[in-house]
PDB file of C-alpha atoms in Angstrom:
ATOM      1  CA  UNK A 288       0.000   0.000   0.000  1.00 62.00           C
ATOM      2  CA  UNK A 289       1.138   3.777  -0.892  1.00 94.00           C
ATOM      3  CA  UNK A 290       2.786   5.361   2.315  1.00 95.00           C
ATOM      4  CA  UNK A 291      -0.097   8.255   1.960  1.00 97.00           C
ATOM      5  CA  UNK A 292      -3.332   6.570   1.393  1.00 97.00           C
ATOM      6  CA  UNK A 293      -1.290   4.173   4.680  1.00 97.00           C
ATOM      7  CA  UNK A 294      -0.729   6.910   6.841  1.00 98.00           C
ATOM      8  CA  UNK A 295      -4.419   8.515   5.632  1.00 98.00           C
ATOM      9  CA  UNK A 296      -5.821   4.942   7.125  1.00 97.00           C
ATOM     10  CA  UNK A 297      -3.889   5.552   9.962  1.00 97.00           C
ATOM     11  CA  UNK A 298      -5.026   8.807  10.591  1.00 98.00           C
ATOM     12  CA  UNK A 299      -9.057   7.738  10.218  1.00 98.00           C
ATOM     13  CA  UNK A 300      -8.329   5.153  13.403  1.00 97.00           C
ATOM     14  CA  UNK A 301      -6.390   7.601  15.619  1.00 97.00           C
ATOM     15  CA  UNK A 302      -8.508  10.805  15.141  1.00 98.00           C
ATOM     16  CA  UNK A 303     -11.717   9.662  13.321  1.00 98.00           C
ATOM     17  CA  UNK A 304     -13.485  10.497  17.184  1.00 98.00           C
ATOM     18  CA  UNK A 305     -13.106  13.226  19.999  1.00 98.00           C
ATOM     19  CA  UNK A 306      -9.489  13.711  20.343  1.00 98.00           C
ATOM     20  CA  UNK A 307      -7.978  16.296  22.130  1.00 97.00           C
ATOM     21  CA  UNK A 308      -5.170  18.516  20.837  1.00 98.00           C
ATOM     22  CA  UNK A 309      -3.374  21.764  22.046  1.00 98.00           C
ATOM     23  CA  UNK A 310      -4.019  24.142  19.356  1.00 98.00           C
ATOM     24  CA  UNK A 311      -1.757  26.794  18.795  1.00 98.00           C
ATOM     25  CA  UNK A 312      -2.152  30.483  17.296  1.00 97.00           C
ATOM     26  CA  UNK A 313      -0.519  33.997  16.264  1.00 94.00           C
ATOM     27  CA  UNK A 314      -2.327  36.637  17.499  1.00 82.00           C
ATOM     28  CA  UNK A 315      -1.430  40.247  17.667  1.00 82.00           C
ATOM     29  CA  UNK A 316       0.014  39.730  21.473  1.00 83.00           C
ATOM     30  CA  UNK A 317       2.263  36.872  20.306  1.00 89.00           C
ATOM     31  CA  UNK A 318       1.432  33.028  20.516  1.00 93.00           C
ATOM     32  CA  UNK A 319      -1.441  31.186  21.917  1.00 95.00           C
ATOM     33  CA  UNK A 320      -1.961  27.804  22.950  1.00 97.00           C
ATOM     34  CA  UNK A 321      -5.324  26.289  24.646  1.00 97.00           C
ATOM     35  CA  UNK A 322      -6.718  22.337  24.097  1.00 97.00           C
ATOM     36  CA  UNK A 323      -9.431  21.971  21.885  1.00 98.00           C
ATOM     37  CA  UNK A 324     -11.569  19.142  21.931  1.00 98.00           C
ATOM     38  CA  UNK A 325     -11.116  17.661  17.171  1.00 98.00           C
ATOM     39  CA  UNK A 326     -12.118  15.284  15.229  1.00 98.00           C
ATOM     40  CA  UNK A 327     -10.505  13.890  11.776  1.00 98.00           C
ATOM     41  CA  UNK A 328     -12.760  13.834   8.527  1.00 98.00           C
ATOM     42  CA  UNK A 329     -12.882  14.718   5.485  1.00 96.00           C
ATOM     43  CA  UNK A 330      -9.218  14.879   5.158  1.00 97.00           C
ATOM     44  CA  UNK A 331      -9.477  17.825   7.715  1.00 98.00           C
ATOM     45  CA  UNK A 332     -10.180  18.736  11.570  1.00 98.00           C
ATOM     46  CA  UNK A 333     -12.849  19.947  13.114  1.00 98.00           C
ATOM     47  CA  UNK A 334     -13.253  22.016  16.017  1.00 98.00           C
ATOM     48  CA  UNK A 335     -16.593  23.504  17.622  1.00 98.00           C
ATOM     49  CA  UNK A 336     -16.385  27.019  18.982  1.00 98.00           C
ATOM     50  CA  UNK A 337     -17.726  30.202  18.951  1.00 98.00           C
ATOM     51  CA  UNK A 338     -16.973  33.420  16.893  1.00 97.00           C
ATOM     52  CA  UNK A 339     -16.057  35.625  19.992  1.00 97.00           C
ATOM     53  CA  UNK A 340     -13.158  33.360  20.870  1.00 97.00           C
ATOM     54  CA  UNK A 341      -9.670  34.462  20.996  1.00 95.00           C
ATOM     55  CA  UNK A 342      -9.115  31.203  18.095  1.00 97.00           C
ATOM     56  CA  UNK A 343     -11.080  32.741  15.652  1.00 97.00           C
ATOM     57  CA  UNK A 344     -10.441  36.269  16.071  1.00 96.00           C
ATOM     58  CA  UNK A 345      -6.363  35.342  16.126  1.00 97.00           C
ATOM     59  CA  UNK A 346      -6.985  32.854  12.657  1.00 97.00           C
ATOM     60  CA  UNK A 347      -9.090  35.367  10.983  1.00 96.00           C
ATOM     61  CA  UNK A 348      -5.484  37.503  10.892  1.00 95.00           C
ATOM     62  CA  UNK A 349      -3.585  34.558  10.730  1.00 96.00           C
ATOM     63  CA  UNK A 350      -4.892  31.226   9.462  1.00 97.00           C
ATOM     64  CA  UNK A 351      -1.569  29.254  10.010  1.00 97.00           C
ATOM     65  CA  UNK A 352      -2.205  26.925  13.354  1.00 98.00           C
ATOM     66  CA  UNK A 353      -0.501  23.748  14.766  1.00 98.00           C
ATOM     67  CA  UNK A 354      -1.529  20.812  16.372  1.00 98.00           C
ATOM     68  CA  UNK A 355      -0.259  18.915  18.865  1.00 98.00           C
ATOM     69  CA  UNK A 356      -0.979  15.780  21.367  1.00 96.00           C
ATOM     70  CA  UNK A 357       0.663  14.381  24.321  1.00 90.00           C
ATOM     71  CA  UNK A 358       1.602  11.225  22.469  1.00 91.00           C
ATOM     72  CA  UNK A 359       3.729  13.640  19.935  1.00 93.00           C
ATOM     73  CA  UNK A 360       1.383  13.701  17.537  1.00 97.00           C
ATOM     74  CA  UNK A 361       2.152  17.469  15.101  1.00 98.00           C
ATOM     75  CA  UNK A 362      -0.060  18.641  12.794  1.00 98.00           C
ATOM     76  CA  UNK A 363       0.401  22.683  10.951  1.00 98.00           C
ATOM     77  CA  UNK A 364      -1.886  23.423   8.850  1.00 98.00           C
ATOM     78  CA  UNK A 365      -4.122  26.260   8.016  1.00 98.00           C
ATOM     79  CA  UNK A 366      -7.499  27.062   9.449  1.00 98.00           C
ATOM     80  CA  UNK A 367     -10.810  28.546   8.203  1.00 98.00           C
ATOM     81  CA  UNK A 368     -14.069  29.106   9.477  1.00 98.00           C
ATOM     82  CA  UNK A 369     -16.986  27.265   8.138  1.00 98.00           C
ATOM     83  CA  UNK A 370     -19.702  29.714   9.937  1.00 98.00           C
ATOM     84  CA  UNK A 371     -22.930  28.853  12.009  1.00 98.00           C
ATOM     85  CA  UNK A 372     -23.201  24.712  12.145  1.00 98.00           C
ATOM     86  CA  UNK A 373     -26.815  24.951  10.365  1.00 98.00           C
ATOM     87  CA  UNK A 374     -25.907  26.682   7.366  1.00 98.00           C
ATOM     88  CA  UNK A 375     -26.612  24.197   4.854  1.00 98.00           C
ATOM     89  CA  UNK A 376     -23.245  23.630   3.719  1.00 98.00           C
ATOM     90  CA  UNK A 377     -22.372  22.583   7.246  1.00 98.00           C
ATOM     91  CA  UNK A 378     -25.248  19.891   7.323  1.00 98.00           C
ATOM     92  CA  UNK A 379     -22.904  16.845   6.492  1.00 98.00           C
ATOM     93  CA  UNK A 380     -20.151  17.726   9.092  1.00 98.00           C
ATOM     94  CA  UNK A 381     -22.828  18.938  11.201  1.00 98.00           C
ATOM     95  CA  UNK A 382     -24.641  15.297  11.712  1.00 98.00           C
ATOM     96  CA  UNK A 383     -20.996  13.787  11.945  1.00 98.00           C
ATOM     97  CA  UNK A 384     -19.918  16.241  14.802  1.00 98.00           C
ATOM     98  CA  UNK A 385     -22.819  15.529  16.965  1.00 98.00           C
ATOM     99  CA  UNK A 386     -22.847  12.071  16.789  1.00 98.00           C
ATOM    100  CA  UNK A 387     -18.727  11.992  17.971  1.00 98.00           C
ATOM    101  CA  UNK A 388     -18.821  14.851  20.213  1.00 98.00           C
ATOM    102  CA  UNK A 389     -22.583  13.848  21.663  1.00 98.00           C
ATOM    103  CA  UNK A 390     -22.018  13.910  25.298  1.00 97.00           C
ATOM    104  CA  UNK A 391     -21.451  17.242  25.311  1.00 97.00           C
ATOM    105  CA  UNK A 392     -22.050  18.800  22.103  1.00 98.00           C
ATOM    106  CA  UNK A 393     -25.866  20.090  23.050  1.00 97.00           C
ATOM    107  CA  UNK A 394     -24.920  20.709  26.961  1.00 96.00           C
ATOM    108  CA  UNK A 395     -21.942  23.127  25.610  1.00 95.00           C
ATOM    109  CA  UNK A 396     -23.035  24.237  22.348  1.00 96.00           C
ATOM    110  CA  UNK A 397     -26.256  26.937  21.492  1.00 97.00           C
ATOM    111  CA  UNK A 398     -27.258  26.595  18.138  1.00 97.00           C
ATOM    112  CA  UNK A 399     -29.758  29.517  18.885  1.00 98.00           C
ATOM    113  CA  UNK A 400     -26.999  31.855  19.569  1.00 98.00           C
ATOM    114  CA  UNK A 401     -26.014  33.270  16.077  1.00 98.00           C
ATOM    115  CA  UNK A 402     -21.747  33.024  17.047  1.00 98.00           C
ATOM    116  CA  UNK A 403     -21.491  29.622  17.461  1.00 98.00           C
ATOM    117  CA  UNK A 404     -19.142  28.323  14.562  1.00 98.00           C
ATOM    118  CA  UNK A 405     -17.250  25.588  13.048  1.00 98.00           C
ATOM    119  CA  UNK A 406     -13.038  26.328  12.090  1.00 98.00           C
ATOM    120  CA  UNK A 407     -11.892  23.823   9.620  1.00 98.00           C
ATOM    121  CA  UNK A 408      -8.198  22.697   9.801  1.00 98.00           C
ATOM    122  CA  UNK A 409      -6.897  21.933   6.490  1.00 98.00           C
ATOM    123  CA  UNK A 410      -3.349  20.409   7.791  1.00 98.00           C
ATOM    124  CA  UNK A 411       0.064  21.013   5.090  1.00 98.00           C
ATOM    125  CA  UNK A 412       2.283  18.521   7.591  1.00 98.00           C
ATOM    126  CA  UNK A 413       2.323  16.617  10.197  1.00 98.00           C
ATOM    127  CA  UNK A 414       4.276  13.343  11.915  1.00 98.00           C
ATOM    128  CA  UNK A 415       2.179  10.929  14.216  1.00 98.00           C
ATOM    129  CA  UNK A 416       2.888   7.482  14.819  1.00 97.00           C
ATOM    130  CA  UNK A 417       0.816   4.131  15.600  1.00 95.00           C
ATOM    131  CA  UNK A 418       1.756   0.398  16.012  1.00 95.00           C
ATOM    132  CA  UNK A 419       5.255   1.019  15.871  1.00 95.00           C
ATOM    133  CA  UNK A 420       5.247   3.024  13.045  1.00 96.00           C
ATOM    134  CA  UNK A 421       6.050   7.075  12.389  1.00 97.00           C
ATOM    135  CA  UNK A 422       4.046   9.330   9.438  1.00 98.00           C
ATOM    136  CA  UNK A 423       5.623  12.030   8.218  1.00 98.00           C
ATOM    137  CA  UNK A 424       3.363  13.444   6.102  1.00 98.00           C
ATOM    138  CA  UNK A 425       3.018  16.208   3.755  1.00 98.00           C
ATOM    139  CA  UNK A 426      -0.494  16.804   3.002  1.00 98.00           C
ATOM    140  CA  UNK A 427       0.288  19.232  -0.093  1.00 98.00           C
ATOM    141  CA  UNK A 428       1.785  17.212  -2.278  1.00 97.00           C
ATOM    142  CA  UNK A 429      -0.139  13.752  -0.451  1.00 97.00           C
ATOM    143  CA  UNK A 430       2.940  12.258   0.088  1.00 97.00           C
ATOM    144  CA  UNK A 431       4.501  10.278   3.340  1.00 98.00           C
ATOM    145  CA  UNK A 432       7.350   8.348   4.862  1.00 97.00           C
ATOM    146  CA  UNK A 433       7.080   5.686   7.083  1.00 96.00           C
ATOM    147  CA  UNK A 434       9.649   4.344   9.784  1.00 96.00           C
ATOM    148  CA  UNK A 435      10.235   2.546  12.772  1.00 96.00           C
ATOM    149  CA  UNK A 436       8.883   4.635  15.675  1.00 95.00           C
ATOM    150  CA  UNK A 437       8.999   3.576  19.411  1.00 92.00           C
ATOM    151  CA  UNK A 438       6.701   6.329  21.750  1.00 89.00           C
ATOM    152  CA  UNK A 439       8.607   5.994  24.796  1.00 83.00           C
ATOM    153  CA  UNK A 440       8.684   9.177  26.323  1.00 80.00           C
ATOM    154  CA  UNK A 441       7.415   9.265  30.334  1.00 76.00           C
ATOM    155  CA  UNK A 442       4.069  10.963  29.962  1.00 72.00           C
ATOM    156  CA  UNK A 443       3.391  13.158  33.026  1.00 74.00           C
ATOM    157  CA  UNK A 444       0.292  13.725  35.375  1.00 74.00           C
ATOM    158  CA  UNK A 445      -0.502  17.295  35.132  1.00 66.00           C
TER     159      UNK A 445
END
């Protein structure tokens, strides 16, 4: 199997469901960082939020974000927002995010409330591993290595 359409596979398993990733910005007062709850589809991630946050205000001036797990998973990519979740071009990620994000998508989220918003993540790189194996990947051109890869850093409590 092609390395890509491999590490694309790959990708569906690890993040294809509520995974949580530190996303990082540039805003005017320098770098941001704050988790945000994703989820991998469409070749892209998704992340629920609201038009007032400091997220979309700093990607609206500057669309290049990164990703990043515990587990050393990278992603940097550039992000776009999709507008109000019931626009009707939202409808198909839309059923998708409230079925994977359903015990708390409702309880956290106001459709009624005008702001609320989708950002898209359309990622250029990234490097995550599985099974023993490391993706680099570079989304532009859809290629990707693959290698040996052992996790074994000590993950820390808090």
């Amino acid at each position: 199997m092609e390395a890509y359409q491999e590490a694309l596979m790959a990708m569906d398993d690890l993040f294809a469901r509520d995974y949580q990733f530190a996303l990082a910005t540039a805003g005017a007062g320098g770098p941001s960082v704050r988790y945000v709850d994703t989820l991998w589809a469409h070749g892209c991630f998704y992340i629920v939020t609201h038009q007032a946050s400091r997220k979309v205000k700093e990607t609206a001036l500057e669309p290049r974000v990164s990703l990043c797990a515990r587990k050393m998973h990278a992603f940097s990519g550039l992000a776009e927002n999709m507008g109000h979740p019931l626009k009707p071009e939202n409808s198909v990620i839309r059923q998708r995010l409230t079925e994977v994000f359903s015990a708390w998508y409702f309880r956290h989220n106001n459709e009624n409330d005008p702001g609320m918003c989708y950002l898209r993540i359309r990622p250029e790189s990234g490097f995550f591993h599985r099974d023993g194996v490391g993706y680099k990947v570079d989304f532009i051109r859809q290629t990707a290595e693959n290698f040996p890869f052992t996790f074994n850093t000590t993950l820390t409590q808090d």
